[in-house]
Amino acid sequence: MRYGLIAGNGRFPMLALESARRLGHEVTVVAIREEASRDLETLAPGCHWISLGELSRLIEILKREGITEVVMAGQVKHAKIFSSIRPDWRLMKLLAALPSKNTDGLIGGVMRILEEEGIRLRDSTALLQPMLATAGVMTRRKPDHDELANIQYGRRVASALAGFDVGQSAAICERSCVALEAMEGTDAMLRRAASLANGRPLTLVKAARRRERLLFDVPVVGLETIPVMRETGTTALAVEAGRTLMLDKHQMIAAADDAGITIVGLEDA
C-alpha cells in the first residue's frame, strides 16, 4: 500500500513512518517546513518540503507521486495556522469561502479539495492502532472517589471545549474547572492551573473532538506528560479510549506507576 504523509511537528510523523515500514507500506512524506523535523528525511525514501499555505504544491506533489491515500500526522500549532500562513491562490479561495475560519473548517475544506483531485484523507491513526489508549484503568492505582468525580465532571467540560475547536484538555480540582487549554498547549495549561490550585491535587482530562473520523488533531499524551503532572500536583489523567495516542505507552504507564499517578481510558458515553 502507498500512502502520502503530511507531516507536522512532534514524534507522531516519525512513529507513523516506522510503523508503516514494519507493515510493509511505502510512504512519501510531504513535510511542513515551519513545523516538521529534518530527521524525517532519514526515514522516508521520498520527502518533499512545503510551507504552510502551499495547497497547490501539495496536490502537485501527491499527483506526481501517484498517491491517492493521505494521512496527516503531527501538530501544526493553531497560532501558526492563523498568523504565519501565507496562502497560495487555491487556499486563498478556500479561506474566502469558509463560513468559520477555525481548524475544523479549514481542514474540512482542504479535504474536499483533495477529494475533488482524487486524493482521500485517511484517519491519522491508520498506522498507529496499537498506540491508542485502551478502555479502563491502565495503571496499578485506580482513581479514588474524588478523582472519579473530577473525571466525570471534567469529561463534560473537555468534550464541550473540544466541540468549539479551541483545545482538548481541562484541569479539574474538587469538581471545579481550574483551567482550560487553548493555544498554549497542555503543559502550559497545567502549570497555570497549579498556580491557581494552591497545592490541591489536579485531575487532567483530555477529550477528542467528536468527529466521525480522526482525520487530524488527535489527542496525544506521552512519557513527557508524567514529569509535568508530577511538577503540577496532577494525580490523575483521563483520556478517551480508542481516540487518544499514547506515545511510549508502556514506559509512560510505568512512569505513572512510579509517580503514583492513575491513568484511565474512557469508553464512549
Coordinates of C-alpha atoms in Angstrom, one line a residue, residues 159-252:
S159 CA -15.9 17.5 25.5
A160 CA -17.7 20.8 25.3
L161 CA -14.4 22.6 24.8
A162 CA -13.3 20.3 22.1
G163 CA -16.6 20.9 20.3
F164 CA -15.7 24.6 19.9
D165 CA -12.3 23.7 18.2
V166 CA -10.4 25.6 21.0
G167 CA -8.5 23.0 22.9
Q168 CA -8.8 19.4 24.2
S169 CA -7.9 19.5 27.9
A170 CA -9.3 20.6 31.2
A171 CA -7.7 20.8 34.6
I172 CA -10.1 19.9 37.4
C173 CA -9.9 20.4 41.2
E174 CA -12.6 19.4 43.6
R175 CA -15.2 19.1 40.8
S176 CA -14.4 22.7 39.6
C177 CA -12.7 23.7 36.4
V178 CA -9.5 25.4 37.2
A179 CA -8.1 25.9 33.6
L180 CA -8.9 25.1 30.0
E181 CA -6.5 24.5 27.2
A182 CA -6.3 27.0 24.4
M183 CA -3.4 27.7 22.0
E184 CA -0.7 27.4 24.8
G185 CA -0.9 23.6 25.0
T186 CA -1.5 21.1 27.8
D187 CA 1.8 21.6 29.7
A188 CA 1.4 25.4 30.0
M189 CA -2.3 24.9 30.9
L190 CA -1.4 22.6 33.8
R191 CA 1.3 25.0 35.1
R192 CA -1.3 27.8 35.0
A193 CA -3.8 25.5 36.8
A194 CA -1.2 24.6 39.5
S195 CA -0.7 28.3 40.2
L196 CA -4.4 28.7 40.9
A197 CA -5.0 25.4 42.9
N198 CA -2.8 26.4 45.9
G199 CA -1.3 22.9 46.2
R200 CA -4.6 21.0 45.9
P201 CA -4.4 17.9 43.6
L202 CA -5.5 18.3 40.0
T203 CA -7.1 15.9 37.5
L204 CA -6.3 16.2 33.8
V205 CA -9.0 15.2 31.3
K206 CA -8.4 15.2 27.6
A207 CA -11.2 14.8 25.0
A208 CA -11.2 14.2 21.3
R209 CA -13.3 16.3 19.0
R210 CA -16.5 14.3 18.2
R211 CA -15.7 13.7 14.6
E212 CA -16.8 10.5 12.8
R213 CA -13.2 10.1 11.7
L214 CA -9.9 11.0 13.3
L215 CA -8.5 12.9 10.4
F216 CA -6.3 15.3 12.4
D217 CA -5.5 16.8 15.7
V218 CA -5.8 13.5 17.6
P219 CA -5.2 14.0 21.4
V220 CA -1.7 12.9 22.3
V221 CA -0.1 12.1 25.6
G222 CA 3.3 10.6 26.2
L223 CA 6.2 9.9 28.6
E224 CA 7.0 13.6 28.9
T225 CA 3.5 14.2 30.2
I226 CA 4.3 12.5 33.5
P227 CA 7.0 14.8 34.8
V228 CA 4.7 17.8 34.2
M229 CA 1.9 16.1 36.1
R230 CA 4.3 15.4 39.0
E231 CA 5.5 19.0 38.9
T232 CA 2.0 20.4 39.0
G233 CA 0.4 18.0 41.5
T234 CA -1.8 16.4 38.9
T235 CA -2.6 12.9 40.2
A236 CA -5.0 11.5 37.6
L237 CA -5.2 11.5 33.8
A238 CA -8.3 10.5 31.9
V239 CA -8.3 10.1 28.1
E240 CA -10.7 8.7 25.5
A241 CA -10.1 5.1 24.7
G242 CA -9.5 4.4 21.0
R243 CA -9.2 8.1 20.3
T244 CA -6.1 9.2 22.1
L245 CA -2.5 8.3 21.1
M246 CA -0.1 7.3 23.9
L247 CA 3.5 7.8 22.8
D248 CA 5.9 5.4 24.5
K249 CA 2.8 3.8 26.0
H250 CA 4.5 1.1 28.2
Q251 CA 7.2 3.5 29.5
M252 CA 4.6 6.1 30.2

